[in-house]
Amino acid sequence: MNGIRSILLPVAGSEYARSHDTLLMFILALTVIFFSLIAVLSVTFVWRYRRSRNQGPTPHMTHNTALELTWSIIPGLILLVLFLWGLKGYIAAGVAPLDAMEIQVTGKKWLWAFEYPNGARTINEIHVPVGKPVKLVMTSEDVIHSFYIPTMRIKQDVLPGRYTELWFTPTKAGMHQAFCAEYCGKSHSDMLAKIWVDEEAAYQKWLEEGDEHTRTMPLKDLGRLIWENRGCSTCHSLDGTRGQGPSFKGIWGHAQKLADGKTVVVDANYIRESILMPQAKIVAGYEPIMPTFQGLLREREIQAVIEFIKSLQ
Ligand code: CUA
């Protein structure tokens, strides 16, 4: 069974995974058994009771109470077992333990923003310690999204104007991929987040120091990293290709035509404004769809994006 499990299902990364997978395998086994039974009986009966030319009229069919009760009651009991087993898992998944670490999650077109109890903010990635329960309190700023971590076996809709919750206890260190599982527009499939499950020591270090090497790396390189990891790359290309937003290539120092007919020269202030107040100046021919990064990027990170764009001549 474990062999089949590993072929059919992703790695088991949370405490849920084991019990959910066992139930799923049980249902799969039942399905195979009943499919085979019904298929074999159907073929046997079709062959055995076929109508042949030398027989007289079709014999009169009557019923068999004992047989009918048996094939109703046994499957009925099996269904009851499935229901209670499923209900047990459903209730466990519905209520997070009181000591769970709470992370606020905001979904928006097209990124995931996270906020920690200590005020730390991240985009498209979180770090959590292995073996400790984590509770995600989620909402959306625009349309319906859905937070889905297959290796944790959890998925929950993320709705505007309402909070939904999800909790899990990670059991496997390493990177777990989260997806958006509700079609939310053009870049739905790029709405990804990395769930890093760290050993306790590594987690504490990350909490205290942040990412050591991003704090010291050159601005231009940090800018590229932010472009990759914070959702910029979803809409802004580096090679002049038209995306949901203008490409970053070769815009530095050049005039951009705006939707309201004015023009603006791309300089540090313009880029800064576009990051923090994206609706202030919309480039002609593009939709005003960029979310604000106010509070999501540190001052140094904004400078890094500016330096990065400057370098793309
Ligand atoms: Cu967000 Cu699909």
CSV table of N, CA, C and O in Angstrom, one decimal, residues 114-199:
chain,number,residue,atom,x,y,z
A,114,PHE,N,2.4,37.7,3.3
A,114,PHE,CA,2.3,37.1,4.7
A,114,PHE,C,2.7,38.1,5.7
A,114,PHE,O,3.6,38.8,5.5
A,115,GLU,N,2.1,38.0,6.9
A,115,GLU,CA,2.5,38.8,8.0
A,115,GLU,C,2.6,38.0,9.3
A,115,GLU,O,1.7,37.3,9.6
A,116,TYR,N,3.8,38.1,9.9
A,116,TYR,CA,4.0,37.3,11.1
A,116,TYR,C,3.6,38.0,12.4
A,116,TYR,O,3.4,39.3,12.4
A,117,PRO,N,3.4,37.3,13.5
A,117,PRO,CA,3.0,38.0,14.8
A,117,PRO,C,4.0,39.1,15.1
A,117,PRO,O,3.6,40.1,15.7
A,118,ASN,N,5.3,39.0,14.8
A,118,ASN,CA,6.2,40.0,15.2
A,118,ASN,C,6.3,41.2,14.2
A,118,ASN,O,7.1,42.0,14.2
A,119,GLY,N,5.4,41.1,13.2
A,119,GLY,CA,5.3,42.2,12.2
A,119,GLY,C,6.1,42.0,10.9
A,119,GLY,O,6.0,42.7,10.0
A,120,ALA,N,6.9,40.9,10.9
A,120,ALA,CA,7.7,40.6,9.7
A,120,ALA,C,6.8,40.3,8.6
A,120,ALA,O,5.7,39.7,8.8
A,121,ARG,N,7.1,40.8,7.4
A,121,ARG,CA,6.3,40.6,6.2
A,121,ARG,C,7.1,39.9,5.2
A,121,ARG,O,8.3,40.2,5.0
A,122,THR,N,6.4,39.0,4.4
A,122,THR,CA,7.1,38.4,3.3
A,122,THR,C,6.1,38.3,2.2
A,122,THR,O,4.9,38.4,2.4
A,123,ILE,N,6.7,38.1,1.0
A,123,ILE,CA,5.8,37.9,-0.2
A,123,ILE,C,6.2,36.6,-0.9
A,123,ILE,O,7.4,36.3,-1.1
A,124,ASN,N,5.2,35.8,-1.1
A,124,ASN,CA,5.3,34.6,-1.9
A,124,ASN,C,6.2,33.5,-1.2
A,124,ASN,O,6.7,32.6,-1.8
A,125,GLU,N,6.6,33.7,0.1
A,125,GLU,CA,7.3,32.7,0.8
A,125,GLU,C,7.1,32.9,2.3
A,125,GLU,O,7.0,34.0,2.8
A,126,ILE,N,7.0,31.8,3.0
A,126,ILE,CA,7.1,31.8,4.5
A,126,ILE,C,8.0,30.8,5.0
A,126,ILE,O,8.3,29.8,4.3
A,127,HIS,N,8.5,31.0,6.2
A,127,HIS,CA,9.3,30.0,6.9
A,127,HIS,C,8.5,29.6,8.1
A,127,HIS,O,8.0,30.5,8.8
A,128,VAL,N,8.4,28.3,8.4
A,128,VAL,CA,7.8,27.8,9.6
A,128,VAL,C,8.6,26.7,10.2
A,128,VAL,O,9.4,26.0,9.5
A,129,PRO,N,8.6,26.6,11.5
A,129,PRO,CA,9.4,25.5,12.2
A,129,PRO,C,8.7,24.2,12.0
A,129,PRO,O,7.5,24.1,12.0
A,130,VAL,N,9.5,23.2,11.9
A,130,VAL,CA,9.0,21.8,11.8
A,130,VAL,C,8.4,21.3,13.1
A,130,VAL,O,8.8,21.7,14.2
A,131,GLY,N,7.3,20.6,13.1
A,131,GLY,CA,6.7,20.0,14.2
A,131,GLY,C,5.8,20.9,15.1
A,131,GLY,O,5.3,20.5,16.1
A,132,LYS,N,5.6,22.2,14.7
A,132,LYS,CA,4.8,23.1,15.5
A,132,LYS,C,3.6,23.5,14.6
A,132,LYS,O,3.7,23.7,13.4
A,133,PRO,N,2.4,23.5,15.3
A,133,PRO,CA,1.2,23.9,14.5
A,133,PRO,C,1.2,25.3,14.0
A,133,PRO,O,1.7,26.2,14.7
A,134,VAL,N,0.8,25.5,12.8
A,134,VAL,CA,0.8,26.9,12.1
A,134,VAL,C,-0.7,27.1,11.7
A,134,VAL,O,-1.3,26.2,11.1
A,135,LYS,N,-1.1,28.3,12.0
A,135,LYS,CA,-2.5,28.7,11.6
A,135,LYS,C,-2.4,29.8,10.6
A,135,LYS,O,-1.8,30.8,10.9
A,136,LEU,N,-3.1,29.7,9.5
A,136,LEU,CA,-3.1,30.8,8.5
A,136,LEU,C,-4.5,31.4,8.5
A,136,LEU,O,-5.5,30.8,8.4
A,137,VAL,N,-4.5,32.8,8.8
A,137,VAL,CA,-5.7,33.5,8.7
A,137,VAL,C,-5.7,34.3,7.4
A,137,VAL,O,-4.9,35.2,7.2
A,138,MET,N,-6.6,34.0,6.5
A,138,MET,CA,-6.5,34.4,5.2
A,138,MET,C,-7.6,35.3,4.7
A,138,MET,O,-8.8,35.1,5.0
A,139,THR,N,-7.3,36.3,3.8
A,139,THR,CA,-8.3,37.1,3.2
A,139,THR,C,-7.8,37.6,1.8
A,139,THR,O,-6.6,37.4,1.5
A,140,SER,N,-8.7,38.1,1.0
A,140,SER,CA,-8.3,38.5,-0.3
A,140,SER,C,-8.5,40.0,-0.5
A,140,SER,O,-9.5,40.6,0.2
A,141,GLU,N,-7.7,40.7,-1.3
A,141,GLU,CA,-8.0,42.1,-1.5
A,141,GLU,C,-8.8,42.3,-2.8
A,141,GLU,O,-9.2,43.5,-3.1
A,142,ASP,N,-9.0,41.3,-3.6
A,142,ASP,CA,-9.8,41.5,-4.8
A,142,ASP,C,-10.7,40.3,-5.0
A,142,ASP,O,-11.8,40.4,-4.5
A,143,VAL,N,-10.3,39.3,-5.8
A,143,VAL,CA,-11.3,38.3,-6.1
A,143,VAL,C,-11.0,37.0,-5.3
A,143,VAL,O,-10.3,37.1,-4.3
A,144,ILE,N,-11.8,36.0,-5.6
A,144,ILE,CA,-11.6,34.7,-4.8
A,144,ILE,C,-10.3,34.0,-5.2
A,144,ILE,O,-10.1,33.8,-6.4
A,145,HIS,N,-9.5,33.7,-4.3
A,145,HIS,CA,-8.3,32.9,-4.5
A,145,HIS,C,-8.5,31.6,-3.7
A,145,HIS,O,-9.5,31.5,-2.9
A,146,SER,N,-7.5,30.7,-3.7
A,146,SER,CA,-7.6,29.5,-2.9
A,146,SER,C,-6.2,29.1,-2.6
A,146,SER,O,-5.3,29.0,-3.4
A,147,PHE,N,-5.9,28.9,-1.3
A,147,PHE,CA,-4.6,28.6,-0.8
A,147,PHE,C,-4.5,27.1,-0.7
A,147,PHE,O,-5.2,26.4,0.0
A,148,TYR,N,-3.5,26.5,-1.5
A,148,TYR,CA,-3.4,25.1,-1.6
A,148,TYR,C,-2.0,24.6,-1.4
A,148,TYR,O,-1.1,25.0,-2.2
A,149,ILE,N,-1.8,23.7,-0.4
A,149,ILE,CA,-0.4,23.1,-0.3
A,149,ILE,C,-0.6,21.6,-0.4
A,149,ILE,O,-1.0,20.9,0.6
A,150,PRO,N,-0.4,21.1,-1.6
A,150,PRO,CA,-0.7,19.6,-1.8
A,150,PRO,C,0.1,18.7,-0.8
A,150,PRO,O,-0.5,17.8,-0.3
A,151,THR,N,1.4,19.0,-0.5
A,151,THR,CA,2.1,18.1,0.4
A,151,THR,C,1.6,18.2,1.8
A,151,THR,O,1.9,17.2,2.6
A,152,MET,N,0.9,19.2,2.2
A,152,MET,CA,0.3,19.3,3.5
A,152,MET,C,-1.2,18.8,3.5
A,152,MET,O,-1.8,18.6,4.5
A,153,ARG,N,-1.7,18.5,2.3
A,153,ARG,CA,-3.1,18.0,2.1
A,153,ARG,C,-4.1,19.1,2.6
A,153,ARG,O,-5.1,18.7,3.2
A,154,ILE,N,-3.8,20.3,2.3
A,154,ILE,CA,-4.8,21.3,2.8
A,154,ILE,C,-5.1,22.3,1.6
A,154,ILE,O,-4.2,22.6,0.8
A,155,LYS,N,-6.3,22.8,1.6
A,155,LYS,CA,-6.7,23.8,0.6
A,155,LYS,C,-7.9,24.5,1.2
A,155,LYS,O,-8.8,23.9,1.8
A,156,GLN,N,-7.9,25.8,1.0
A,156,GLN,CA,-9.0,26.6,1.5
A,156,GLN,C,-9.2,27.9,0.6
A,156,GLN,O,-8.3,28.5,0.3
A,157,ASP,N,-10.5,28.2,0.3
A,157,ASP,CA,-10.7,29.4,-0.4
A,157,ASP,C,-10.3,30.6,0.3
A,157,ASP,O,-10.4,30.7,1.6
A,158,VAL,N,-9.8,31.7,-0.4
A,158,VAL,CA,-9.4,32.9,0.2
A,158,VAL,C,-10.4,34.0,-0.4
A,158,VAL,O,-10.4,34.2,-1.6
A,159,LEU,N,-11.2,34.6,0.5
A,159,LEU,CA,-12.3,35.4,0.0
A,159,LEU,C,-12.1,36.9,0.4
A,159,LEU,O,-11.6,37.2,1.5
A,160,PRO,N,-12.6,37.8,-0.5
A,160,PRO,CA,-12.6,39.2,-0.1
A,160,PRO,C,-13.6,39.5,0.9
A,160,PRO,O,-14.7,38.9,0.9
A,161,GLY,N,-13.3,40.3,1.9
A,161,GLY,CA,-14.2,40.8,2.9
A,161,GLY,C,-14.6,39.7,3.9
A,161,GLY,O,-15.6,39.8,4.6
A,162,ARG,N,-13.7,38.7,4.1
A,162,ARG,CA,-14.0,37.6,5.0
A,162,ARG,C,-12.7,36.9,5.4
A,162,ARG,O,-11.8,36.9,4.6
A,163,TYR,N,-12.6,36.4,6.6
A,163,TYR,CA,-11.4,35.6,7.0
A,163,TYR,C,-11.7,34.1,6.9
A,163,TYR,O,-12.8,33.7,7.4
A,164,THR,N,-10.8,33.4,6.3
A,164,THR,CA,-10.9,31.9,6.4
A,164,THR,C,-9.6,31.4,7.0
A,164,THR,O,-8.6,32.1,7.0
A,165,GLU,N,-9.7,30.2,7.5
A,165,GLU,CA,-8.5,29.7,8.2
A,165,GLU,C,-8.1,28.4,7.7
A,165,GLU,O,-8.9,27.6,7.1
A,166,LEU,N,-6.9,28.1,8.0
A,166,LEU,CA,-6.3,26.8,7.6
A,166,LEU,C,-5.2,26.5,8.6
A,166,LEU,O,-4.5,27.5,9.1
A,167,TRP,N,-5.1,25.3,9.1
A,167,TRP,CA,-3.9,25.0,10.0
A,167,TRP,C,-3.3,23.7,9.7
A,167,TRP,O,-4.0,22.8,9.1
A,168,PHE,N,-2.1,23.6,10.0
A,168,PHE,CA,-1.3,22.3,9.8
A,168,PHE,C,-0.1,22.3,10.7
A,168,PHE,O,0.3,23.3,11.2
A,169,THR,N,0.3,21.0,10.9
A,169,THR,CA,1.6,20.8,11.6
A,169,THR,C,2.6,20.2,10.7
A,169,THR,O,2.4,19.0,10.3
A,170,PRO,N,3.6,21.0,10.2
A,170,PRO,CA,4.5,20.4,9.2
A,170,PRO,C,5.4,19.4,9.9
A,170,PRO,O,5.8,19.5,11.0
A,171,THR,N,5.6,18.3,9.1
A,171,THR,CA,6.4,17.2,9.7
A,171,THR,C,7.7,16.9,8.9
A,171,THR,O,8.5,16.1,9.3
A,172,LYS,N,7.8,17.6,7.8
A,172,LYS,CA,8.9,17.3,6.9
A,172,LYS,C,9.6,18.6,6.5
A,172,LYS,O,9.0,19.5,5.9
A,173,ALA,N,10.9,18.7,6.9
A,173,ALA,CA,11.7,19.9,6.6
A,173,ALA,C,11.9,20.0,5.1
A,173,ALA,O,11.9,19.0,4.4
A,174,GLY,N,12.1,21.2,4.6
A,174,GLY,CA,12.3,21.4,3.2
A,174,GLY,C,11.3,22.4,2.6
A,174,GLY,O,10.6,23.0,3.3
A,175,MET,N,11.3,22.5,1.3
A,175,MET,CA,10.4,23.4,0.6
A,175,MET,C,9.1,22.7,0.2
A,175,MET,O,9.2,21.7,-0.4
A,176,HIS,N,8.0,23.3,0.5
A,176,HIS,CA,6.7,22.8,0.1
A,176,HIS,C,6.0,23.9,-0.8
A,176,HIS,O,6.0,25.0,-0.4
A,177,GLN,N,5.6,23.5,-1.9
A,177,GLN,CA,5.0,24.5,-2.9
A,177,GLN,C,3.5,24.7,-2.6
A,177,GLN,O,2.8,23.8,-2.4
A,178,ALA,N,3.2,26.0,-2.5
A,178,ALA,CA,1.8,26.3,-2.4
A,178,ALA,C,1.3,26.9,-3.7
A,178,ALA,O,2.0,27.6,-4.4
A,179,PHE,N,0.0,26.7,-4.1
A,179,PHE,CA,-0.5,27.2,-5.3
A,179,PHE,C,-1.8,28.0,-5.0
A,179,PHE,O,-2.4,27.9,-3.9
A,180,CYS,N,-2.2,28.8,-6.0
A,180,CYS,CA,-3.6,29.3,-6.0
A,180,CYS,C,-4.4,28.3,-6.7
A,180,CYS,O,-4.1,27.9,-7.8
A,181,ALA,N,-5.5,27.9,-6.1
A,181,ALA,CA,-6.3,26.8,-6.7
A,181,ALA,C,-7.7,27.3,-7.1
A,181,ALA,O,-8.6,26.5,-7.2
A,182,GLU,N,-7.8,28.6,-7.3
A,182,GLU,CA,-9.1,29.1,-7.8
A,182,GLU,C,-8.8,30.1,-8.9
A,182,GLU,O,-8.0,31.1,-8.7
A,183,TYR,N,-9.3,29.9,-10.1
A,183,TYR,CA,-8.9,30.7,-11.3
A,183,TYR,C,-9.3,32.1,-11.0
A,183,TYR,O,-10.4,32.5,-10.7
A,184,CYS,N,-8.2,33.0,-11.0
A,184,CYS,CA,-8.4,34.4,-10.6
A,184,CYS,C,-7.9,35.4,-11.6
A,184,CYS,O,-7.7,36.5,-11.3
A,185,GLY,N,-7.7,34.9,-12.9
A,185,GLY,CA,-7.3,35.9,-13.9
A,185,GLY,C,-6.1,35.4,-14.6
A,185,GLY,O,-5.6,34.3,-14.4
A,186,LYS,N,-5.6,36.4,-15.4
A,186,LYS,CA,-4.5,36.0,-16.4
A,186,LYS,C,-3.3,35.3,-15.7
A,186,LYS,O,-2.8,34.3,-16.3
A,187,SER,N,-2.8,35.7,-14.6
A,187,SER,CA,-1.6,35.1,-14.0
A,187,SER,C,-1.9,34.2,-12.9
A,187,SER,O,-1.1,34.0,-12.0
A,188,HIS,N,-3.1,33.6,-12.9
A,188,HIS,CA,-3.5,32.7,-11.8
A,188,HIS,C,-2.4,31.6,-11.6
A,188,HIS,O,-2.1,31.3,-10.4
A,189,SER,N,-1.9,31.1,-12.7
A,189,SER,CA,-1.0,30.0,-12.5
A,189,SER,C,0.4,30.4,-12.0
A,189,SER,O,1.2,29.6,-11.7
A,190,ASP,N,0.7,31.7,-12.0
A,190,ASP,CA,1.9,32.2,-11.5
A,190,ASP,C,1.8,32.5,-10.0
A,190,ASP,O,2.8,33.0,-9.4
A,191,MET,N,0.6,32.4,-9.4
A,191,MET,CA,0.4,32.8,-8.1
A,191,MET,C,0.8,31.7,-7.1
A,191,MET,O,0.1,30.9,-6.6
A,192,LEU,N,2.2,31.6,-6.9
A,192,LEU,CA,2.8,30.5,-6.2
A,192,LEU,C,3.4,31.1,-4.9
A,192,LEU,O,3.8,32.2,-4.8
A,193,ALA,N,3.6,30.2,-3.9
A,193,ALA,CA,4.3,30.6,-2.7
A,193,ALA,C,5.1,29.4,-2.2
A,193,ALA,O,4.7,28.2,-2.4
A,194,LYS,N,6.3,29.7,-1.7
A,194,LYS,CA,7.1,28.6,-1.1
A,194,LYS,C,7.0,28.6,0.4
A,194,LYS,O,7.1,29.6,1.1
A,195,ILE,N,6.7,27.4,0.9
A,195,ILE,CA,6.5,27.2,2.3
A,195,ILE,C,7.8,26.4,2.7
A,195,ILE,O,8.0,25.3,2.5
A,196,TRP,N,8.7,27.2,3.4
A,196,TRP,CA,10.0,26.6,3.9
A,196,TRP,C,9.7,26.1,5.3
A,196,TRP,O,9.4,26.8,6.2
A,197,VAL,N,9.9,24.8,5.4
A,197,VAL,CA,9.8,24.2,6.8
A,197,VAL,C,11.2,24.0,7.3
A,197,VAL,O,12.0,23.2,6.7
A,198,ASP,N,11.5,24.8,8.3
A,198,ASP,CA,12.9,24.8,8.8
A,198,ASP,C,13.0,24.0,10.1
A,198,ASP,O,12.1,23.9,10.9
A,199,GLU,N,14.2,23.4,10.4
A,199,GLU,CA,14.5,22.9,11.7
A,199,GLU,C,14.5,24.1,12.7
A,199,GLU,O,14.7,25.2,12.3
